[in-house]
PDB file of C-alpha atoms in Angstrom:
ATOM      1  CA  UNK A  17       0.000   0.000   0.000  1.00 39.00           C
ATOM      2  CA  UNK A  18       1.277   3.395  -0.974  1.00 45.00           C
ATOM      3  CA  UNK A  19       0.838   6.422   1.328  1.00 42.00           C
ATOM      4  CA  UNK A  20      -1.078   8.758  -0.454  1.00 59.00           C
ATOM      5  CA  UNK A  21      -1.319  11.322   2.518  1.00 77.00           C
ATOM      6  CA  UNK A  22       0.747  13.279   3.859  1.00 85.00           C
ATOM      7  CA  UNK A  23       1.321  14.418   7.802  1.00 89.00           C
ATOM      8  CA  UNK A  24       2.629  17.864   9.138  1.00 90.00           C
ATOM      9  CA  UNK A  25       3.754  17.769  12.507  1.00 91.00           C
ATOM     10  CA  UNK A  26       4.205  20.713  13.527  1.00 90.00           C
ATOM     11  CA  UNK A  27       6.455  22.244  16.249  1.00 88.00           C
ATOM     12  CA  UNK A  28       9.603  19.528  16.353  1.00 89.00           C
ATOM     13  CA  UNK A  29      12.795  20.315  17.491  1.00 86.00           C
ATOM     14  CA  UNK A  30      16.562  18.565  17.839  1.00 86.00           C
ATOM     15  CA  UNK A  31      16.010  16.443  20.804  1.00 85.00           C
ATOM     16  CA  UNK A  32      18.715  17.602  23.455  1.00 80.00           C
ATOM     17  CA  UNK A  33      19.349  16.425  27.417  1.00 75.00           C
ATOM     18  CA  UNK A  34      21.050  20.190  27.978  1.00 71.00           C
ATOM     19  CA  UNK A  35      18.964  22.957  28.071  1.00 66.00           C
ATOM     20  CA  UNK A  36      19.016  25.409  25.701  1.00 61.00           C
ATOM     21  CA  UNK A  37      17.922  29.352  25.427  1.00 59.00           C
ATOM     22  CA  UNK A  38      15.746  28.785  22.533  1.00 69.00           C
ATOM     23  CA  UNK A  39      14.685  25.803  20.614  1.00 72.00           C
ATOM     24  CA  UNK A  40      14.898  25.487  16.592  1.00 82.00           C
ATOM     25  CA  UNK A  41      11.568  24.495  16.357  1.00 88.00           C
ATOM     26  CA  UNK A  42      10.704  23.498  13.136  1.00 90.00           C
ATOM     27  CA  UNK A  43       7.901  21.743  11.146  1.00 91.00           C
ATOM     28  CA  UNK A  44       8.107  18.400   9.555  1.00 91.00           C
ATOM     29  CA  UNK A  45       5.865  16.707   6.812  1.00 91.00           C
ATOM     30  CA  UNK A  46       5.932  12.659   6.355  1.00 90.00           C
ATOM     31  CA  UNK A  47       4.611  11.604   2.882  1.00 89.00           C
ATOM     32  CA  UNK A  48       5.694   8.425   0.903  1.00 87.00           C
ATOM     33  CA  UNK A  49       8.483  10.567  -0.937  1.00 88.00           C
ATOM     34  CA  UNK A  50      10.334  10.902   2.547  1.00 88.00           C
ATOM     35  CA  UNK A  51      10.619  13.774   5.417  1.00 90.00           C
ATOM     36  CA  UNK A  52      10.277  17.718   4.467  1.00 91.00           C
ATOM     37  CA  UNK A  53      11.795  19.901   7.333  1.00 89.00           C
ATOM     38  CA  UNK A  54      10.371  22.994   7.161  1.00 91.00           C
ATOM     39  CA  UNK A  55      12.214  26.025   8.703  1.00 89.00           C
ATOM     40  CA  UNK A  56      10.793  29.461   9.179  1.00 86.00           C
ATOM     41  CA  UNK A  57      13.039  31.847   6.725  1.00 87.00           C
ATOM     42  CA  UNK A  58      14.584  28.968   5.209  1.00 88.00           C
ATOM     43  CA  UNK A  59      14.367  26.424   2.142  1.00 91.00           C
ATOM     44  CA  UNK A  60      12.959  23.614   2.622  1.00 90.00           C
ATOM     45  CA  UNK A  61      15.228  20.702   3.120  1.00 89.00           C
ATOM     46  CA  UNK A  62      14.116  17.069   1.352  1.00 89.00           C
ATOM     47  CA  UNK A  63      15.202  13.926   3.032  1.00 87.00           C
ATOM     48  CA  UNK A  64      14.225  10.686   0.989  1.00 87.00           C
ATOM     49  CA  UNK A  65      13.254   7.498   2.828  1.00 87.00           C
ATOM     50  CA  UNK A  66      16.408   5.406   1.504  1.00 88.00           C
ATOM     51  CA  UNK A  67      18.421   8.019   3.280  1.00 88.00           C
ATOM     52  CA  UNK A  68      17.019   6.881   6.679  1.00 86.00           C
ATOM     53  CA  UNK A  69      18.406   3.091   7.617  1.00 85.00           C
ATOM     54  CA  UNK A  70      15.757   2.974  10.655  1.00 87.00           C
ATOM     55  CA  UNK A  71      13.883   4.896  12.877  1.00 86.00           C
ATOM     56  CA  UNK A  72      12.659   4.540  16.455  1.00 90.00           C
ATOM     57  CA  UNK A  73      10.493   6.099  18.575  1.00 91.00           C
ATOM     58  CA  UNK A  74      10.974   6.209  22.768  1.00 91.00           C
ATOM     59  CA  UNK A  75       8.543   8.039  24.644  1.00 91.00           C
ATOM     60  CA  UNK A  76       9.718  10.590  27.226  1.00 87.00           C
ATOM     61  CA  UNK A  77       7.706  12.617  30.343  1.00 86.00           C
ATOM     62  CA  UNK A  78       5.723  15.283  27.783  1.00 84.00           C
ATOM     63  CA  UNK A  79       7.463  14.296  24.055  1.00 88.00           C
ATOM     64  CA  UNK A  80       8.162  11.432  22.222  1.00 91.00           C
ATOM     65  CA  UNK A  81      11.531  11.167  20.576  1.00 91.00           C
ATOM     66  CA  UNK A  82      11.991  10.170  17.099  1.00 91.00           C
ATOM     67  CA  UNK A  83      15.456   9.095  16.470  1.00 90.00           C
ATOM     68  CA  UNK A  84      16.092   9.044  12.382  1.00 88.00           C
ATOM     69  CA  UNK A  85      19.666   6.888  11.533  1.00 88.00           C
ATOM     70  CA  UNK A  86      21.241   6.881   8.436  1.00 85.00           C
ATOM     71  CA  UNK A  87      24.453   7.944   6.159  1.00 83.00           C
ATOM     72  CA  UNK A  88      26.554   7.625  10.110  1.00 85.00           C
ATOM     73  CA  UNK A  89      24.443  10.294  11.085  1.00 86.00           C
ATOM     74  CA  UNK A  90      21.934  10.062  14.581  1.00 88.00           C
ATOM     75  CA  UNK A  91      18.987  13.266  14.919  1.00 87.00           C
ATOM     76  CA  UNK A  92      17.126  12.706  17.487  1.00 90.00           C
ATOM     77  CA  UNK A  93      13.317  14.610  17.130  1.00 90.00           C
ATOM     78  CA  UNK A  94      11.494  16.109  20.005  1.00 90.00           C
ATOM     79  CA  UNK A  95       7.723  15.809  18.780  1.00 91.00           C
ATOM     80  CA  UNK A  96       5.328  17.199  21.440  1.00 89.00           C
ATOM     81  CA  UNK A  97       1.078  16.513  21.656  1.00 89.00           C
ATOM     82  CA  UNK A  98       1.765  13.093  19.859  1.00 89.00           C
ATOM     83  CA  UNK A  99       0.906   9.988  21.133  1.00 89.00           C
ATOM     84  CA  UNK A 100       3.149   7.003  20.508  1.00 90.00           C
ATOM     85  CA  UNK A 101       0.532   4.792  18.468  1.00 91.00           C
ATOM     86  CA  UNK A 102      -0.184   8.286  15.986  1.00 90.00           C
ATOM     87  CA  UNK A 103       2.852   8.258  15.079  1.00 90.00           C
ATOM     88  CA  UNK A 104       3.922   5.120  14.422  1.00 89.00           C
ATOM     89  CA  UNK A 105       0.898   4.584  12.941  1.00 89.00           C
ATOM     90  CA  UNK A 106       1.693   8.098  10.133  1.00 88.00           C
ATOM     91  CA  UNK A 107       5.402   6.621  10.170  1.00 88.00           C
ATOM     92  CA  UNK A 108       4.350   3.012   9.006  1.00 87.00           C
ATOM     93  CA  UNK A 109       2.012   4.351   6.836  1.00 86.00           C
ATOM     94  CA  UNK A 110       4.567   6.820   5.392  1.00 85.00           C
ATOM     95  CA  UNK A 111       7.509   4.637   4.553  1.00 81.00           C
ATOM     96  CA  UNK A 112       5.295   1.312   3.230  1.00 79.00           C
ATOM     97  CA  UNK A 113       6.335   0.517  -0.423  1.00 60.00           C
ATOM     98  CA  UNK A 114       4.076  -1.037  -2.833  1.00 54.00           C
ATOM     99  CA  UNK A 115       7.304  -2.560  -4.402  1.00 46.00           C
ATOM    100  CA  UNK A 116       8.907  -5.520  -3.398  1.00 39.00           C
ATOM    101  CA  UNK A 117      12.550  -4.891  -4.123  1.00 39.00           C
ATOM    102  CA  UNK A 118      12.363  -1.515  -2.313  1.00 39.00           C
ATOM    103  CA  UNK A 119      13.456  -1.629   1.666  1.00 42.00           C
ATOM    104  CA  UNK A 120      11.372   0.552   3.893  1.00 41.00           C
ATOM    105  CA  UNK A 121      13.089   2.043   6.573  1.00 43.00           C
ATOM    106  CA  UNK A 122      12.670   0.101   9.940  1.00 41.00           C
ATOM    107  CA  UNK A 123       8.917  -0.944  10.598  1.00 38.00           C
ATOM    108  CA  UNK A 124       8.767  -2.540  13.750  1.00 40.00           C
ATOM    109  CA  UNK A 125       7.781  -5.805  13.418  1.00 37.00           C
ATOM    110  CA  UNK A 126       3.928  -5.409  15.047  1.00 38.00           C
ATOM    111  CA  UNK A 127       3.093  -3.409  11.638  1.00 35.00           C
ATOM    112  CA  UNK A 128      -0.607  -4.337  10.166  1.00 35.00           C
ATOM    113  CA  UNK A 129      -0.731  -6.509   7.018  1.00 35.00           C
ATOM    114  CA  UNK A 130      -3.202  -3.458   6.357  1.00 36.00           C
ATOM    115  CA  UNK A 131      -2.359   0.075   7.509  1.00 34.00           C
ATOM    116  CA  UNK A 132      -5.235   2.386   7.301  1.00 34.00           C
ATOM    117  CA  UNK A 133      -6.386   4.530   4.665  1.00 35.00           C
ATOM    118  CA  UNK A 134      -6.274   7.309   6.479  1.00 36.00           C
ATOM    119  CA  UNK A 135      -4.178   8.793   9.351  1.00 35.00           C
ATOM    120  CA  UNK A 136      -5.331  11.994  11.643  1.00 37.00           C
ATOM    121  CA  UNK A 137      -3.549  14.880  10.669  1.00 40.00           C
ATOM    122  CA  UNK A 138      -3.418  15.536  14.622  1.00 40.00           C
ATOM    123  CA  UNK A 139      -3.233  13.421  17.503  1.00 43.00           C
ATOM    124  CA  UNK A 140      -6.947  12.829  19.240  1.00 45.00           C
ATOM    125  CA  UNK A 141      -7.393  15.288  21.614  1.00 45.00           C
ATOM    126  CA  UNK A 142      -5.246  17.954  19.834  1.00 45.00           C
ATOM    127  CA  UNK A 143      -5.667  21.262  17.952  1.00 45.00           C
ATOM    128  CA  UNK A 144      -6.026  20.856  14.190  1.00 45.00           C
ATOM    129  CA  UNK A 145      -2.850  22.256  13.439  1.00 46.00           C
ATOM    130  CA  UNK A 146      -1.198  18.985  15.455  1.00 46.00           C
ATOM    131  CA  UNK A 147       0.615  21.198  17.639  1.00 47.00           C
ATOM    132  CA  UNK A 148       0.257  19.992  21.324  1.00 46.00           C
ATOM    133  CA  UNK A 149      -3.058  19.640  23.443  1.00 47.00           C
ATOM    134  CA  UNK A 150      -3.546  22.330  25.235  1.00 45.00           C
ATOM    135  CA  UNK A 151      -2.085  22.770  29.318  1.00 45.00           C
ATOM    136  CA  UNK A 152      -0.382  19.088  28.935  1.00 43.00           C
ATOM    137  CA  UNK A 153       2.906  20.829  28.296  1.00 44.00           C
ATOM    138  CA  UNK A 154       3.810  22.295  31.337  1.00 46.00           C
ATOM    139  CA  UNK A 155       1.794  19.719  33.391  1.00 47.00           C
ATOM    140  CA  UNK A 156       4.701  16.541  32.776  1.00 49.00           C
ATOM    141  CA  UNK A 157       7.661  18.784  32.657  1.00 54.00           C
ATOM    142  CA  UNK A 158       9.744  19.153  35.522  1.00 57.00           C
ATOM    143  CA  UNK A 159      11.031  22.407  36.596  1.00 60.00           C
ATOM    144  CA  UNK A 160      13.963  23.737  34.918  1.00 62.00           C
ATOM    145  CA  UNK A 161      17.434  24.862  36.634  1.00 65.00           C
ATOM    146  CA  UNK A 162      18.301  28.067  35.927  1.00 78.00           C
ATOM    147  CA  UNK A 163      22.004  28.471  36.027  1.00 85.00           C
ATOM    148  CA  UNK A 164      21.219  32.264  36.622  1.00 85.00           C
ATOM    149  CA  UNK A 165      19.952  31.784  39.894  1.00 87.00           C
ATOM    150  CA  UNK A 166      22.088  29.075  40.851  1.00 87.00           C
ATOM    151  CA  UNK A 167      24.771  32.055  40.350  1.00 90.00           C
ATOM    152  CA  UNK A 168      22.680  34.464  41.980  1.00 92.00           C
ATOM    153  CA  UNK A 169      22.554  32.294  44.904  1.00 92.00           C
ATOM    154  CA  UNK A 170      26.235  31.375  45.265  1.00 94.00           C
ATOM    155  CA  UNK A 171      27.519  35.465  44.569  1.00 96.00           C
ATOM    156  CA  UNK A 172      24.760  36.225  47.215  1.00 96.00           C
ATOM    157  CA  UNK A 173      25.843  33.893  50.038  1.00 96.00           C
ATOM    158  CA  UNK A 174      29.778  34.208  49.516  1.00 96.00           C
ATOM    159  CA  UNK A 175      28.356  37.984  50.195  1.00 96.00           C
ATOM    160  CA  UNK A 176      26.808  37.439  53.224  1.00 96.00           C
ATOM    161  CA  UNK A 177      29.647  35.043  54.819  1.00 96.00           C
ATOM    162  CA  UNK A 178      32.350  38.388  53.884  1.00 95.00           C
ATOM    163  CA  UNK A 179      30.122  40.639  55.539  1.00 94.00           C
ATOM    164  CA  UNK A 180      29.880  38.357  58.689  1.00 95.00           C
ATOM    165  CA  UNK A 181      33.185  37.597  58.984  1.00 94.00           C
ATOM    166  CA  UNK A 182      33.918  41.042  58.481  1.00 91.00           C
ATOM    167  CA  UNK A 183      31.541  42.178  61.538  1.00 90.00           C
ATOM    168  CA  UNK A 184      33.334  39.599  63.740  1.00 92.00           C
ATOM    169  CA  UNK A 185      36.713  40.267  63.010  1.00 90.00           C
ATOM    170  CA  UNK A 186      36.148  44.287  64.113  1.00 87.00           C
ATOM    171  CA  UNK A 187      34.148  42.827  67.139  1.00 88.00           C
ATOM    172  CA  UNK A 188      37.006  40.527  68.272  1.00 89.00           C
ATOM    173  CA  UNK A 189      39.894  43.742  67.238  1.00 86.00           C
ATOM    174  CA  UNK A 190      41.397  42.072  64.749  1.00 87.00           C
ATOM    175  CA  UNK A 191      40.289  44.876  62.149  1.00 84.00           C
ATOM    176  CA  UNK A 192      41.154  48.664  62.989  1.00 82.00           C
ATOM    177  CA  UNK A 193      38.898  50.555  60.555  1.00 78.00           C
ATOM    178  CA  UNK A 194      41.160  53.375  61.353  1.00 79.00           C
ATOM    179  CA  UNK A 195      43.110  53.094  58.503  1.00 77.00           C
ATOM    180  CA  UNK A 196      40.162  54.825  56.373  1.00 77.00           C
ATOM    181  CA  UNK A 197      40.838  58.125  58.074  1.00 79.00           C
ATOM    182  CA  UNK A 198      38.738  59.973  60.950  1.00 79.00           C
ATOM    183  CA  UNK A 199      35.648  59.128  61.878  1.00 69.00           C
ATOM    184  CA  UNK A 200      32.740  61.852  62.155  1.00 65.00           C
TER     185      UNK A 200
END
């Protein structure tokens, strides 16, 4: 069976475990042709199926990550607001070949004899543009570290031990302030 749809997710970015400022987020289309990556301000950038060697999907607290491999490369995708079935389901659907001496990329080996006609653009539950469902991404994230108050923190403390140490060392005489000239 040939896909004759094809699926925008929208919203993907390069999966990373280190925080960063501001995602490239990005949109992606899956059709039978291969993946589309779609950057604002950019050219679109074509990525055929027999480029890909496999692909797997883990799911993560708020995201699923879609891992493409091919050519010795690795890109792992963040796709938020999808469930795991969607996708796999738009991902067997978009790399089945109706020829027999083509490869598809990996398809786990639970894939239908039959995968179904058609495919929701979005994820149930979802807005129709498939970006996520609303309030569910902030609900399974954790809090983030900011390094900026981590600093804050340490500069403020290290502050507050000087100025102690400071106060007890004129206390105990060991400091003569009178070094700073007379005192009104």
């Amino acid at each position: 069976m040939t896909a004759t749809t094809t699926t925008t997710i929208r919203g993907v970015s390069i999966f990373s475990r280190q925080r960063k400022r501001k995602a490239d987020v990005f949109d992606i289309t899956l059709s039978s042709e291969g993946i589309v990556i779609q950057r604002p301000g950019r050219n679109d950038q074509h990525m055929t199926w027999e480029r890909i060697a496999q692909w797997e999907i883990q799911e993560r607290p708020g995201c699923l990550v879609l891992t493409l491999r091919g050519g010795g490369s690795v890109t792992p995708l963040q796709v938020e607001g999808w469930t795991l079935e969607d996708l796999k389901t738009v991902l067997r659907e978009a790399t089945s070949q109706p020829d027999a001496t083509a490869t598809p990329a990996e398809v786990p080996a639970e894939v239908p004899a039959e995968v179904p006609a058609e495919v929701p653009a979005a994820p149930a539950g979802g807005p129709p543009d498939g970006g996520p469902p609303a309030g569910r991404r902030r609900a399974n994230r954790r809090p983030r570290r900011s390094i900026w108050k981590v600093l804050a923190t340490v500069v403020l403390l290290g502050t507050l031990a000087t100025a102690v140490t400071l106060v007890l060392l004129q206390s105990a005489g060991v400091i003569n302030w009178a070094f700073l000239g007379p005192v009104a």
